[in-house]
Short mmCIF file of C-alpha atoms in Angstrom, two decimals:
data_model
loop_
_atom_site.label_atom_id
_atom_site.label_comp_id
_atom_site.label_asym_id
_atom_site.label_seq_id
_atom_site.Cartn_x
_atom_site.Cartn_y
_atom_site.Cartn_z
CA UNK A 1 0.00 0.00 0.00
CA UNK A 2 1.07 3.57 -0.71
CA UNK A 3 -0.08 5.76 2.22
CA UNK A 4 -1.61 9.05 1.09
CA UNK A 5 0.39 12.07 2.19
CA UNK A 6 -0.70 15.60 2.96
CA UNK A 7 -3.97 14.91 4.80
CA UNK A 8 -2.84 13.80 8.26
CA UNK A 9 -5.65 14.51 10.74
CA UNK A 10 -7.92 15.89 7.97
CA UNK A 11 -11.36 14.64 7.00
CA UNK A 12 -11.46 13.39 3.41
CA UNK A 13 -14.69 12.33 1.72
CA UNK A 14 -14.62 9.27 -0.55
CA UNK A 15 -17.43 8.78 -3.09
CA UNK A 16 -17.79 5.32 -4.62
CA UNK A 17 -16.65 2.22 -2.75
CA UNK A 18 -15.60 -0.12 -5.52
CA UNK A 19 -12.00 -1.23 -6.06
CA UNK A 20 -10.48 2.24 -6.38
CA UNK A 21 -12.68 3.86 -3.72
CA UNK A 22 -11.98 1.32 -1.00
CA UNK A 23 -8.30 1.33 -1.91
CA UNK A 24 -8.24 5.12 -1.57
CA UNK A 25 -9.99 4.97 1.79
CA UNK A 26 -7.45 2.46 3.12
CA UNK A 27 -4.49 4.48 1.85
CA UNK A 28 -5.93 7.71 3.30
CA UNK A 29 -6.34 6.04 6.68
CA UNK A 30 -2.80 4.65 6.48
CA UNK A 31 -1.54 8.19 5.91
CA UNK A 32 -3.36 9.55 8.96
CA UNK A 33 -6.45 11.01 7.28
CA UNK A 34 -10.03 10.42 8.45
CA UNK A 35 -12.02 8.99 5.50
CA UNK A 36 -15.78 9.66 5.36
CA UNK A 37 -17.26 7.30 2.80
CA UNK A 38 -20.40 7.02 0.70
CA UNK A 39 -21.82 4.76 -2.00
CA UNK A 40 -25.44 4.54 -3.14
CA UNK A 41 -25.16 0.75 -3.01
CA UNK A 42 -26.01 -0.52 0.52
CA UNK A 43 -23.83 -3.62 0.02
CA UNK A 44 -20.81 -1.45 -0.83
CA UNK A 45 -21.42 0.64 2.29
CA UNK A 46 -21.71 -2.50 4.40
CA UNK A 47 -18.37 -3.77 3.07
CA UNK A 48 -16.70 -0.46 3.94
CA UNK A 49 -18.25 -0.37 7.40
CA UNK A 50 -16.99 -3.92 7.99
CA UNK A 51 -13.48 -2.50 7.56
CA UNK A 52 -14.19 0.19 10.13
CA UNK A 53 -14.91 3.10 7.77
CA UNK A 54 -17.62 5.62 8.60
CA UNK A 55 -20.29 5.96 5.90
CA UNK A 56 -22.11 9.29 5.95
CA UNK A 57 -24.45 11.12 3.58
CA UNK A 58 -22.69 13.85 1.65
CA UNK A 59 -25.49 15.94 0.16
CA UNK A 60 -27.29 17.50 3.14
CA UNK A 61 -26.78 21.03 4.50
CA UNK A 62 -23.25 21.48 5.82
CA UNK A 63 -22.22 18.01 4.59
CA UNK A 64 -18.83 19.33 3.46
CA UNK A 65 -18.10 21.49 6.47
CA UNK A 66 -14.57 20.71 7.64
CA UNK A 67 -13.82 18.33 4.75
CA UNK A 68 -10.47 18.89 3.04
CA UNK A 69 -11.18 17.22 -0.30
CA UNK A 70 -13.49 14.78 -2.09
CA UNK A 71 -12.08 11.63 -3.77
CA UNK A 72 -14.28 10.34 -6.60
CA UNK A 73 -14.24 6.90 -8.23
CA UNK A 74 -13.77 6.81 -12.04
CA UNK A 75 -17.29 5.72 -12.97
CA UNK A 76 -18.96 8.68 -11.26
CA UNK A 77 -19.62 11.76 -13.44
CA UNK A 78 -18.04 14.95 -12.13
CA UNK A 79 -18.98 17.35 -14.94
CA UNK A 80 -20.80 15.88 -17.96
CA UNK A 81 -23.49 14.94 -18.71
CA UNK A 82 -24.09 16.40 -15.24
CA UNK A 83 -22.21 16.19 -11.95
CA UNK A 84 -23.18 13.56 -9.43
CA UNK A 85 -25.12 15.29 -6.59
CA UNK A 86 -22.27 14.69 -4.12
CA UNK A 87 -19.73 16.18 -6.54
CA UNK A 88 -22.06 19.12 -7.12
CA UNK A 89 -22.31 19.67 -3.35
CA UNK A 90 -18.51 19.63 -3.00
CA UNK A 91 -18.07 22.12 -5.82
CA UNK A 92 -20.74 24.37 -4.33
CA UNK A 93 -18.92 24.26 -0.99
CA UNK A 94 -15.57 25.06 -2.61
CA UNK A 95 -14.08 21.69 -1.70
CA UNK A 96 -11.42 20.34 -4.13
CA UNK A 97 -12.29 17.18 -6.06
CA UNK A 98 -9.64 14.57 -6.89
CA UNK A 99 -9.27 10.83 -7.54
CA UNK A 100 -6.96 7.99 -6.56
CA UNK A 101 -4.61 8.75 -9.46
CA UNK A 102 -4.03 12.26 -8.12
CA UNK A 103 -3.44 10.87 -4.64
CA UNK A 104 -0.95 8.35 -6.05
CA UNK A 105 1.21 10.93 -7.79
CA UNK A 106 1.26 13.30 -4.82
CA UNK A 107 2.15 10.46 -2.43
CA UNK A 108 4.61 8.29 -4.39
CA UNK A 109 7.93 9.95 -3.53
CA UNK A 110 9.12 9.56 0.07
CA UNK A 111 12.11 10.59 2.16
CA UNK A 112 13.49 7.07 1.59
CA UNK A 113 14.20 8.06 -2.03
CA UNK A 114 17.09 10.18 -0.78
CA UNK A 115 18.95 6.90 -0.20
CA UNK A 116 18.17 5.45 -3.65
CA UNK A 117 20.75 5.62 -6.46
CA UNK A 118 18.31 4.86 -9.31
CA UNK A 119 14.96 6.46 -8.60
CA UNK A 120 11.70 4.64 -9.40
CA UNK A 121 10.01 5.73 -12.62
CA UNK A 122 6.37 5.84 -13.72
CA UNK A 123 5.18 5.03 -17.23
CA UNK A 124 1.57 6.11 -17.87
CA UNK A 125 -0.37 4.91 -20.92
CA UNK A 126 -3.56 6.48 -22.25
CA UNK A 127 -5.49 6.56 -25.55
CA UNK A 128 -8.70 5.16 -27.00
CA UNK A 129 -7.62 1.69 -28.10
CA UNK A 130 -4.67 -0.51 -27.27
CA UNK A 131 -3.74 1.06 -23.96
CA UNK A 132 -4.33 -2.16 -21.99
CA UNK A 133 -2.21 -4.22 -24.37
CA UNK A 134 0.48 -1.53 -24.52
CA UNK A 135 0.67 -1.24 -20.72
CA UNK A 136 0.71 -5.02 -20.26
CA UNK A 137 3.35 -5.35 -22.97
CA UNK A 138 5.62 -2.77 -21.30
CA UNK A 139 5.17 -4.64 -18.01
CA UNK A 140 6.03 -7.95 -19.70
CA UNK A 141 9.14 -6.57 -21.39
CA UNK A 142 10.42 -5.10 -18.12
CA UNK A 143 9.79 -8.38 -16.31
CA UNK A 144 11.71 -10.27 -18.99
CA UNK A 145 14.53 -7.73 -18.60
CA UNK A 146 14.70 -8.43 -14.87
CA UNK A 147 13.51 -4.98 -13.85
CA UNK A 148 11.28 -4.68 -10.75
CA UNK A 149 7.91 -3.58 -12.15
CA UNK A 150 4.27 -3.27 -11.07
CA UNK A 151 1.21 -2.84 -13.31
CA UNK A 152 -1.81 -0.88 -12.10
CA UNK A 153 -4.52 1.66 -12.83
CA UNK A 154 -7.24 0.67 -15.28
CA UNK A 155 -5.63 -2.77 -15.44
CA UNK A 156 -4.25 -4.97 -12.69
CA UNK A 157 -4.21 -3.49 -9.18
CA UNK A 158 -5.53 -0.21 -7.86
CA UNK A 159 -2.73 2.39 -7.86
CA UNK A 160 -2.76 2.87 -4.10
CA UNK A 161 -2.62 -0.90 -3.53
CA UNK A 162 0.86 -1.02 -5.03
CA UNK A 163 3.92 -1.69 -2.93
CA UNK A 164 6.11 1.43 -2.55
CA UNK A 165 8.62 1.10 -5.43
CA UNK A 166 12.30 0.88 -4.60
CA UNK A 167 15.69 1.00 -6.28
CA UNK A 168 15.37 1.08 -10.10
CA UNK A 169 11.72 0.03 -10.02
CA UNK A 170 9.11 0.95 -12.63
CA UNK A 171 5.36 1.45 -12.16
CA UNK A 172 3.31 1.03 -15.35
CA UNK A 173 -0.15 2.63 -15.29
CA UNK A 174 -2.99 2.28 -17.75
CA UNK A 175 -5.12 5.42 -17.41
CA UNK A 176 -8.56 5.98 -18.88
CA UNK A 177 -9.95 9.40 -19.79
CA UNK A 178 -12.08 9.23 -16.63
CA UNK A 179 -8.90 8.99 -14.58
CA UNK A 180 -6.79 11.60 -16.39
CA UNK A 181 -9.67 14.10 -16.55
CA UNK A 182 -9.99 14.53 -12.78
CA UNK A 183 -6.56 13.81 -11.27
CA UNK A 184 -5.07 16.95 -9.68
CA UNK A 185 -1.53 15.56 -9.93
CA UNK A 186 -0.18 13.84 -13.07
CA UNK A 187 3.61 13.53 -13.14
CA UNK A 188 4.75 10.43 -15.08
CA UNK A 189 8.35 10.08 -16.22
CA UNK A 190 7.24 8.56 -19.54
CA UNK A 191 3.75 9.20 -20.95
CA UNK A 192 2.25 7.23 -23.86
CA UNK A 193 -0.63 8.26 -26.15
CA UNK A 194 -1.72 5.34 -28.35
CA UNK A 195 -4.44 6.84 -30.57
CA UNK A 196 -7.80 8.61 -30.50
CA UNK A 197 -11.21 7.56 -31.76
CA UNK A 198 -14.72 8.58 -30.59
CA UNK A 199 -15.63 7.00 -27.24
CA UNK A 200 -17.24 8.11 -23.96
CA UNK A 201 -18.50 11.22 -25.75
CA UNK A 202 -21.42 11.80 -23.35
CA UNK A 203 -19.01 11.79 -20.40
CA UNK A 204 -16.77 14.44 -22.02
CA UNK A 205 -19.40 16.48 -23.94
CA UNK A 206 -17.95 15.52 -27.33
CA UNK A 207 -14.71 14.53 -29.01
CA UNK A 208 -12.92 17.75 -28.04
CA UNK A 209 -13.57 17.19 -24.35
CA UNK A 210 -12.51 13.56 -24.69
CA UNK A 211 -9.19 14.55 -26.29
CA UNK A 212 -8.69 17.28 -23.68
CA UNK A 213 -9.01 14.65 -20.92
CA UNK A 214 -6.29 12.53 -22.55
CA UNK A 215 -4.09 15.57 -23.24
CA UNK A 216 -3.96 16.45 -19.53
CA UNK A 217 -1.53 13.58 -18.94
CA UNK A 218 1.02 15.45 -21.07
CA UNK A 219 0.10 19.10 -20.52
CA UNK A 220 -0.20 18.80 -16.73
CA UNK A 221 2.45 16.16 -16.22
CA UNK A 222 5.37 17.41 -18.25
CA UNK A 223 6.87 13.92 -18.76
CA UNK A 224 10.59 13.54 -19.47
CA UNK A 225 9.67 11.56 -22.57
CA UNK A 226 6.39 11.40 -24.49
CA UNK A 227 5.53 8.51 -26.83
CA UNK A 228 2.84 9.75 -29.22
CA UNK A 229 0.84 7.80 -31.79
CA UNK A 230 0.61 10.14 -34.80
CA UNK A 231 -1.77 8.25 -37.09
CA UNK A 232 -4.59 10.68 -36.19
CA UNK A 233 -4.57 14.45 -36.34
CA UNK A 234 -4.95 14.71 -32.56
CA UNK A 235 -1.72 12.76 -32.02
CA UNK A 236 0.14 14.92 -34.52
CA UNK A 237 -1.20 18.03 -32.80
CA UNK A 238 -0.17 16.75 -29.38
CA UNK A 239 3.34 15.85 -30.60
CA UNK A 240 3.65 19.32 -32.09
CA UNK A 241 2.63 20.96 -28.83
CA UNK A 242 5.23 19.03 -26.84
CA UNK A 243 8.23 19.36 -29.12
CA UNK A 244 10.70 22.23 -29.41
CA UNK A 245 11.56 21.27 -32.98
CA UNK A 246 11.89 18.42 -35.45
CA UNK A 247 15.07 17.10 -33.81
CA UNK A 248 13.69 17.17 -30.24
CA UNK A 249 13.95 13.54 -29.12
CA UNK A 250 11.93 14.07 -25.96
CA UNK A 251 8.97 13.18 -28.20
CA UNK A 252 9.01 9.71 -29.79
CA UNK A 253 6.53 9.55 -32.68
CA UNK A 254 4.87 6.19 -33.30
CA UNK A 255 2.90 4.91 -36.29
CA UNK A 256 1.45 1.74 -37.74
CA UNK A 257 1.27 1.81 -41.52
CA UNK A 258 3.36 4.84 -42.46
CA UNK A 259 7.09 5.47 -42.57
CA UNK A 260 8.09 8.35 -40.31
CA UNK A 261 10.98 10.54 -41.38
CA UNK A 262 12.96 13.45 -39.98
CA UNK A 263 15.81 14.10 -37.56
CA UNK A 264 13.85 13.18 -34.43
CA UNK A 265 13.05 9.83 -32.79
CA UNK A 266 10.50 7.61 -34.56
CA UNK A 267 9.23 4.05 -34.18
CA UNK A 268 6.88 2.70 -36.84
CA UNK A 269 5.59 -0.57 -38.30
CA UNK A 270 5.05 -1.26 -42.00
CA UNK A 271 4.13 -4.60 -43.58
CA UNK A 272 4.77 -6.35 -40.28
CA UNK A 273 8.22 -4.90 -39.59
CA UNK A 274 8.96 -2.52 -36.70
CA UNK A 275 11.67 0.08 -37.35
CA UNK A 276 13.35 2.55 -35.02
CA UNK A 277 14.95 5.67 -36.46
CA UNK A 278 16.87 8.32 -34.57
CA UNK A 279 18.64 11.36 -36.02
CA UNK A 280 17.80 10.08 -39.50
CA UNK A 281 19.44 6.64 -39.01
CA UNK A 282 17.84 3.26 -38.48
CA UNK A 283 19.01 1.73 -35.21
CA UNK A 284 16.54 -1.12 -34.71
CA UNK A 285 14.27 -3.51 -36.65
CA UNK A 286 11.97 -6.34 -35.56
CA UNK A 287 9.87 -8.76 -37.64
CA UNK A 288 6.49 -8.77 -35.88
CA UNK A 289 4.69 -11.10 -38.29
CA UNK A 290 5.31 -14.32 -36.42
CA UNK A 291 4.46 -13.06 -32.93
CA UNK A 292 1.27 -14.92 -31.98
CA UNK A 293 0.37 -12.59 -29.12
CA UNK A 294 0.36 -9.50 -31.37
CA UNK A 295 -1.76 -10.20 -34.48
CA UNK A 296 -2.75 -7.42 -36.87
CA UNK A 297 -1.74 -3.84 -37.58
CA UNK A 298 -3.39 -2.49 -34.42
CA UNK A 299 -1.24 -4.76 -32.27
CA UNK A 300 1.80 -3.71 -34.27
CA UNK A 301 1.01 -0.15 -33.22
CA UNK A 302 0.83 -1.35 -29.61
CA UNK A 303 4.19 -3.06 -30.06
CA UNK A 304 5.70 0.17 -31.42
CA UNK A 305 4.41 2.19 -28.46
CA UNK A 306 5.66 -0.37 -25.92
CA UNK A 307 9.02 -0.62 -27.70
CA UNK A 308 9.41 3.16 -27.66
CA UNK A 309 8.53 3.41 -23.96
CA UNK A 310 11.04 0.71 -23.07
CA UNK A 311 13.72 2.36 -25.21
CA UNK A 312 13.02 5.58 -23.29
CA UNK A 313 13.76 3.59 -20.13
CA UNK A 314 17.11 2.51 -21.56
CA UNK A 315 16.40 -1.09 -22.65
CA UNK A 316 18.31 -2.49 -25.64
CA UNK A 317 16.45 -3.36 -28.89
CA UNK A 318 17.50 -7.04 -28.85
CA UNK A 319 16.24 -7.49 -25.31
CA UNK A 320 12.88 -5.93 -26.24
CA UNK A 321 12.64 -8.12 -29.34
CA UNK A 322 13.10 -11.31 -27.33
CA UNK A 323 10.44 -10.24 -24.85
CA UNK A 324 7.93 -9.44 -27.62
CA UNK A 325 8.17 -13.01 -28.86
CA UNK A 326 7.23 -14.41 -25.43
CA UNK A 327 4.28 -12.06 -24.89
CA UNK A 328 1.15 -14.23 -24.36
CA UNK A 329 -1.48 -11.56 -25.05
CA UNK A 330 -4.30 -10.37 -22.82
CA UNK A 331 -7.64 -12.08 -22.23
CA UNK A 332 -10.46 -10.65 -24.37
CA UNK A 333 -8.05 -8.75 -26.66
CA UNK A 334 -7.36 -10.65 -29.91
CA UNK A 335 -7.11 -13.75 -27.72
CA UNK A 336 -6.91 -17.03 -29.61
CA UNK A 337 -9.01 -19.42 -27.54
CA UNK A 338 -9.10 -22.46 -29.83
CA UNK A 339 -8.06 -23.89 -33.19
CA UNK A 340 -9.93 -26.87 -34.59
CA UNK A 341 -10.64 -28.23 -38.07
CA UNK A 342 -8.67 -25.41 -39.66
CA UNK A 343 -10.85 -22.78 -37.95
CA UNK A 344 -9.42 -20.28 -35.45
CA UNK A 345 -11.57 -18.85 -32.65
CA UNK A 346 -10.62 -15.37 -31.42
CA UNK A 347 -12.06 -13.50 -28.43
CA UNK A 348 -11.81 -9.71 -28.84
CA UNK A 349 -14.66 -8.81 -26.50
CA UNK A 350 -12.71 -5.68 -25.52
CA UNK A 351 -13.52 -4.28 -29.00
CA UNK A 352 -16.35 -2.22 -27.51
CA UNK A 353 -16.31 0.62 -30.06
CA UNK A 354 -16.34 0.73 -33.86
CA UNK A 355 -12.70 1.75 -34.22
CA UNK A 356 -11.34 -1.14 -32.16
CA UNK A 357 -13.68 -3.56 -33.98
CA UNK A 358 -12.48 -2.27 -37.35
CA UNK A 359 -8.88 -2.90 -36.31
CA UNK A 360 -9.76 -6.44 -35.26
CA UNK A 361 -11.49 -7.04 -38.61
CA UNK A 362 -8.30 -5.98 -40.37
CA UNK A 363 -6.19 -8.58 -38.57
CA UNK A 364 -7.63 -11.75 -40.15
CA UNK A 365 -8.26 -12.94 -43.72
CA UNK A 366 -11.72 -14.58 -43.72
CA UNK A 367 -13.99 -13.87 -40.78
CA UNK A 368 -17.20 -15.19 -39.28
CA UNK A 369 -17.95 -12.07 -37.24
CA UNK A 370 -19.94 -12.13 -33.99
CA UNK A 371 -20.94 -8.57 -33.17
CA UNK A 372 -23.62 -6.45 -31.49
CA UNK A 373 -24.62 -5.26 -28.06
CA UNK A 374 -25.36 -1.87 -26.58
CA UNK A 375 -24.61 0.51 -29.44
CA UNK A 376 -22.52 3.54 -28.57
CA UNK A 377 -23.11 7.14 -29.57
CA UNK A 378 -22.13 7.84 -33.17
CA UNK A 379 -23.55 4.68 -34.74
CA UNK A 380 -21.72 2.16 -36.90
CA UNK A 381 -20.94 4.33 -39.92
CA UNK A 382 -17.18 4.09 -39.34
CA UNK A 383 -17.36 0.33 -40.00
CA UNK A 384 -18.61 0.78 -43.56
CA UNK A 385 -15.89 -0.26 -45.95
CA UNK A 386 -13.90 -1.98 -43.17
CA UNK A 387 -15.59 -5.37 -43.52
CA UNK A 388 -13.94 -6.74 -46.66
CA UNK A 389 -12.65 -9.82 -44.85
CA UNK A 390 -16.05 -10.67 -43.33
CA UNK A 391 -17.80 -13.68 -44.86
CA UNK A 392 -20.86 -13.18 -42.63
CA UNK A 393 -21.90 -11.40 -39.44
CA UNK A 394 -23.81 -13.03 -36.59
CA UNK A 395 -25.47 -10.33 -34.52
CA UNK A 396 -26.22 -10.55 -30.80
CA UNK A 397 -27.87 -8.16 -28.37
CA UNK A 398 -31.33 -6.95 -27.50
CA UNK A 399 -31.39 -4.67 -30.54
CA UNK A 400 -29.73 -7.17 -32.87
CA UNK A 401 -32.08 -6.52 -35.81
CA UNK A 402 -31.46 -2.76 -35.78
CA UNK A 403 -27.71 -3.36 -35.42
CA UNK A 404 -27.68 -5.79 -38.35
CA UNK A 405 -29.45 -3.33 -40.65
CA UNK A 406 -26.52 -0.90 -40.35
CA UNK A 407 -23.90 -3.40 -41.56
CA UNK A 408 -22.64 -3.64 -45.14
CA UNK A 409 -22.20 -7.44 -45.06
CA UNK A 410 -24.56 -10.40 -44.95
CA UNK A 411 -25.85 -10.55 -41.38
CA UNK A 412 -27.89 -13.06 -39.44
CA UNK A 413 -29.84 -11.93 -36.38
CA UNK A 414 -28.96 -14.38 -33.60
CA UNK A 415 -29.71 -12.29 -30.45
CA UNK A 416 -27.85 -14.61 -28.06
CA UNK A 417 -24.25 -15.69 -27.90
CA UNK A 418 -25.24 -19.36 -27.90
CA UNK A 419 -27.07 -19.05 -31.22
CA UNK A 420 -24.36 -16.86 -32.77
CA UNK A 421 -21.55 -19.27 -31.89
CA UNK A 422 -23.55 -22.29 -33.05
CA UNK A 423 -24.39 -20.72 -36.43
CA UNK A 424 -20.85 -19.44 -37.01
CA UNK A 425 -19.34 -22.83 -36.22
CA UNK A 426 -21.81 -24.64 -38.48
CA UNK A 427 -20.92 -22.42 -41.43
CA UNK A 428 -17.18 -21.94 -40.84
CA UNK A 429 -14.77 -23.48 -43.35
CA UNK A 430 -11.06 -24.33 -42.99
CA UNK A 431 -9.08 -21.10 -43.01
CA UNK A 432 -11.89 -19.09 -41.40
CA UNK A 433 -11.64 -17.14 -38.15
CA UNK A 434 -14.66 -16.99 -35.87
CA UNK A 435 -14.14 -13.59 -34.29
CA UNK A 436 -15.98 -11.96 -31.41
CA UNK A 437 -15.44 -8.21 -31.94
CA UNK A 438 -18.73 -6.66 -30.81
CA UNK A 439 -18.27 -2.96 -31.76
CA UNK A 440 -20.61 -2.27 -28.85
CA UNK A 441 -20.80 -2.19 -25.08
CA UNK A 442 -21.84 -5.34 -23.23
CA UNK A 443 -24.34 -3.91 -20.77
CA UNK A 444 -27.54 -4.90 -22.57
CA UNK A 445 -26.84 -8.59 -21.86
CA UNK A 446 -23.70 -8.79 -19.68
CA UNK A 447 -22.31 -6.88 -16.72
CA UNK A 448 -18.87 -6.51 -18.36
CA UNK A 449 -16.96 -7.16 -21.58
CA UNK A 450 -15.02 -9.83 -19.64
CA UNK A 451 -18.19 -11.76 -18.91
CA UNK A 452 -19.20 -11.53 -22.58
CA UNK A 453 -15.83 -12.90 -23.66
CA UNK A 454 -16.02 -15.70 -21.11
CA UNK A 455 -19.45 -16.67 -22.46
CA UNK A 456 -18.09 -16.77 -26.01
CA UNK A 457 -15.17 -18.97 -24.94
CA UNK A 458 -17.46 -21.29 -22.97
CA UNK A 459 -19.83 -21.72 -25.93
CA UNK A 460 -16.94 -22.52 -28.28
CA UNK A 461 -15.39 -24.99 -25.84
CA UNK A 462 -18.69 -26.75 -25.21
CA UNK A 463 -19.34 -27.28 -28.93
CA UNK A 464 -15.80 -28.38 -29.70
CA UNK A 465 -16.09 -31.02 -26.97
CA UNK A 466 -19.18 -32.31 -28.80
#
């Protein structure tokens, strides 16, 4: 645990008692603060009270009298589409609002660091798609290199549940826009921006607000090195804002699909080969085509970003290359779950928006595509023209018929995962890939994308067993 500093003897309100909220309450208490907790869910309050935390209402008159700050869990709106009533009460009372990420950055360094020769470093990864894979890949490479490393944030452990890092250690954080938007302290040593595509637009009042939330990691944090995906205009704009000139190697530009040129530092992938250029000279190259855990151009972009971050930490290209080959992949992200009769079964349940689904569709040659769910704002228009490898779509979800009508491929309305898997397996031919890439949220039928992916895997396994 990382005890929270700066609030000794102060009352600190904690809103939301899930993983990050309870972790924050524990770390506040460990640092000498007095947490006052609330969650609308009675079971969550009971769990907190069982650990000795006081649960009090935070919206009545004078509720924020004497409270130093309010810590808010990521899923709770603090501005758009409208602030949660507790957040609104804090703002009305002039009480600062923060989250566990802000507490982490303000509490990480300790007096013990004066005795450390090689200070711990923090790598923070954000973006629309690929940030989980990129963060996990950085963590894997560092482990393979023998570096002490911990993975946390939107993946793995809560940030305040980490062990205090010691000599030469690295903390790798995956940060969502919900987390970067609110954190009052953001000071990574290396910050990574993978890409940007429309997502969570209601929470950020549009694409501009969404990009602004991601940009805070760089504008507020001032990282020593910034790894920026430049395949979208927002990434190119961000790289331009951070650099002092074309030769400024504090910014490492990353791309999948285009060759990057110039006197600066670039890492890009073309036709399955990763290349590193610095000061106009190639200094590294890796063949990514045979790496099972990183299929498709979108994973090649993730590999470029992870490679660049690890190079910024001083790792050698050959060491990184060896680690890439042993990377097993993440569950629910281009995860091969079975191969039988010449057919490959791939679980990409994490493809919850149209951009990530389009990238998954570009990774395989002939696809039986299971898609559908709770459609996100913006519709499916961005998928048009991206389905050339799809032999047929099998649509699930409560609104499967309406979803299917928006597709530009032959589509069968299946509604349930069981029917979709059965029909796809019946019609699949050797060389086909049965791919779950929903292009939609899971919440119409499942409580998480993980549960949806587990259901897909269970249905496939059951039918393969006969």
